[in-house]
Coordinates of C-alpha atoms in Angstrom, one line a residue:
V69 CA 4.9 19.5 -4.7
V70 CA 6.3 17.3 -7.1
G71 CA 5.4 13.5 -8.1
G72 CA 7.5 12.1 -10.8
S73 CA 6.8 12.3 -14.7
L74 CA 3.3 11.4 -14.3
G75 CA 2.6 13.0 -10.8
A76 CA 1.6 10.6 -7.9
K77 CA -1.8 9.9 -7.2
T78 CA -2.0 10.0 -3.4
I79 CA 0.2 13.2 -3.8
N80 CA -2.5 14.8 -5.5
E81 CA -5.2 14.1 -3.7
A82 CA -4.1 15.1 -0.9
I83 CA -3.4 18.8 -1.7
D84 CA -7.1 18.2 -3.8
K85 CA -8.6 17.7 -0.6
H86 CA -6.7 20.0 1.9
L87 CA -6.3 22.7 -0.5
D88 CA -8.1 25.1 1.5
Q89 CA -5.7 24.2 4.6
L90 CA -2.8 24.9 2.9
L91 CA -3.5 28.0 1.3
A92 CA -5.3 29.6 4.9
A93 CA -2.3 28.6 6.2
G94 CA -0.6 31.2 4.4
L95 CA 1.9 28.9 1.6
Q96 CA 1.8 29.7 -2.3
L97 CA 2.3 26.3 -3.8
I98 CA 4.1 24.5 -6.9
W99 CA 2.0 21.6 -7.8
Q100 CA 3.6 19.4 -10.7
T101 CA 0.4 16.8 -11.0
G102 CA 1.1 14.9 -14.0
K103 CA -0.6 13.9 -17.2
P104 CA -3.7 12.0 -15.6
Y105 CA -4.8 14.9 -13.3
A106 CA -4.2 17.8 -14.8
A107 CA -7.2 18.9 -15.7
K108 CA -8.7 17.7 -12.1
A109 CA -6.2 19.8 -10.1
E110 CA -6.7 22.6 -12.6
A111 CA -10.7 23.0 -11.8
R112 CA -9.9 22.8 -8.7
V113 CA -7.2 25.8 -7.9
K114 CA -9.4 27.6 -10.7
G115 CA -10.0 31.1 -9.4
K116 CA -7.7 30.8 -5.9
T117 CA -3.7 33.0 -5.8
R118 CA -1.0 31.3 -4.6
V119 CA -0.9 28.3 -6.9
W120 CA 1.5 27.4 -9.8
I121 CA -0.1 23.9 -11.8
N122 CA 1.6 22.2 -14.5
D123 CA 1.4 18.4 -15.3
F124 CA 5.7 18.7 -15.6
I125 CA 8.4 20.7 -15.0
T126 CA 11.0 21.4 -17.5
Q127 CA 12.9 22.8 -15.3
M128 CA 13.1 21.5 -12.0
E129 CA 16.1 24.1 -10.9
Y130 CA 13.5 26.8 -11.2
A131 CA 10.9 25.5 -9.7
Y132 CA 13.4 24.4 -6.5
A133 CA 14.7 27.8 -6.9
A134 CA 11.3 28.9 -6.3
A135 CA 10.8 26.3 -3.4
D136 CA 11.3 26.5 0.0
L137 CA 10.3 22.8 1.2
V138 CA 9.1 20.3 -1.1
V139 CA 7.2 17.5 -0.7
A140 CA 8.5 14.7 -3.5
R141 CA 9.1 10.9 -4.2
S142 CA 12.1 9.2 -3.1
G143 CA 13.5 8.3 -6.1
A144 CA 17.5 8.0 -6.1
M145 CA 18.0 11.2 -8.9
T146 CA 14.6 13.4 -6.6
V147 CA 17.0 12.9 -3.7
A148 CA 20.3 13.8 -4.8
E149 CA 18.4 17.1 -6.8
L150 CA 17.1 17.8 -3.7
C151 CA 20.9 17.5 -0.9
V152 CA 22.6 19.5 -3.6
V153 CA 19.4 22.3 -3.5
K154 CA 19.7 22.1 0.0
K155 CA 15.4 22.2 -0.1
P156 CA 14.1 20.5 3.1
V157 CA 11.6 17.9 2.4
L158 CA 8.6 15.9 3.5
F159 CA 9.3 12.4 0.5
V160 CA 6.6 10.6 0.2
P161 CA 7.8 7.0 -1.3
Y162 CA 6.3 5.0 -3.5
P163 CA 5.1 1.5 -2.7
F164 CA 5.7 -0.2 -5.4
A165 CA 8.7 0.8 -6.2
A166 CA 11.2 -2.7 -6.4
E167 CA 12.1 -3.8 -3.7
D168 CA 11.1 -0.9 -1.9
H169 CA 14.1 1.1 -2.6
Q170 CA 12.4 4.6 -2.1
T171 CA 11.5 4.0 1.7
V172 CA 15.3 2.7 2.1
N173 CA 16.9 6.0 0.3
A174 CA 14.0 8.3 2.6
K175 CA 14.8 6.2 5.1
Q176 CA 18.3 7.2 5.4
L177 CA 17.6 10.8 4.8
V178 CA 14.8 11.2 8.1
Y179 CA 17.9 9.1 9.9
R180 CA 20.3 11.8 9.6
E181 CA 17.7 14.5 10.7
A182 CA 18.1 16.6 6.4
A183 CA 13.9 15.2 5.9
W184 CA 11.1 13.7 7.2
M185 CA 8.7 11.2 5.1
V186 CA 5.5 10.2 5.3
K187 CA 3.9 6.3 4.5
D188 CA 1.9 6.7 1.2
S189 CA -0.2 4.8 2.9
E190 CA -1.1 7.8 6.0
A191 CA -0.3 10.7 3.1
T192 CA -3.7 11.1 1.9
D193 CA -4.7 12.6 6.1
R194 CA -0.9 13.7 7.0
I195 CA 1.1 15.3 4.2
V196 CA -0.6 18.6 4.4
P197 CA -0.3 19.2 8.3
M198 CA 3.2 17.3 8.3
L199 CA 4.1 20.3 5.8
I200 CA 1.6 24.0 7.3
E201 CA 4.5 22.8 10.4
L202 CA 7.5 22.4 8.8
A203 CA 7.4 25.5 7.3
N204 CA 6.4 27.3 10.7
D205 CA 9.8 25.7 11.4
E206 CA 12.4 27.6 10.0
G207 CA 14.9 25.9 13.2
K208 CA 13.9 22.3 11.7
Q209 CA 14.0 23.4 8.3
E210 CA 17.9 25.1 8.2
E211 CA 18.8 22.0 10.5
M212 CA 17.3 19.8 6.9
K213 CA 19.4 21.9 5.2
S214 CA 22.4 21.7 6.7
N215 CA 22.2 18.2 7.3
L216 CA 20.9 17.5 3.3
A217 CA 24.1 19.8 2.4
K218 CA 26.7 16.9 4.2
L219 CA 25.4 14.6 2.0
A220 CA 25.3 16.5 -1.7
V221 CA 27.7 15.4 -4.3
R222 CA 28.2 18.7 -6.0
D223 CA 30.8 16.2 -8.8
A224 CA 29.4 13.5 -9.4
D225 CA 29.7 13.8 -13.2
T226 CA 33.4 14.3 -12.1
V227 CA 33.6 10.4 -9.5
I228 CA 31.4 8.6 -12.0
A229 CA 34.3 9.5 -14.6
T230 CA 37.3 8.7 -13.1
E231 CA 35.2 5.4 -12.2
I232 CA 34.7 5.4 -15.7
M233 CA 38.4 5.8 -16.4
K234 CA 40.2 3.9 -13.9
Q235 CA 38.1 0.8 -14.9
I236 CA 39.1 1.8 -19.0
A237 CA 42.8 1.3 -18.1
K238 CA 42.2 -1.7 -16.1

């Protein structure tokens, strides 16, 4: 569960509120809280097993490798990363992003059956039940992985460099 470098208030509150339900479903949790929520989350998970929390994850590739499912905002970099690593995802777009671009990003994947999405305004009560539903539906997870793979641009660095070189040559 990630909410960007500062965390995501709504996502944090949803996980906090429904943590016991999540753990009762047998799920393990990697939770990036952001600094503003870190102390509260630390207190909330004290004594609980199957929960790892930190205010920031410096090596997301390890977190993605350990995860079966992801809950995240839907900024462009996050979307691109999740396509490459093929992780089924529940997006919670940041509603105040410029021109609501995070919702646009998420809807592109939802339309292609590569992700699920919940509005930030509905997230507190819907994230955990949706996450549990997805965790229990291996067929849906496999479908999402397959569809995410179709959207992945694994050589983005080469594509960008080639385009730059074309522009320089003009």
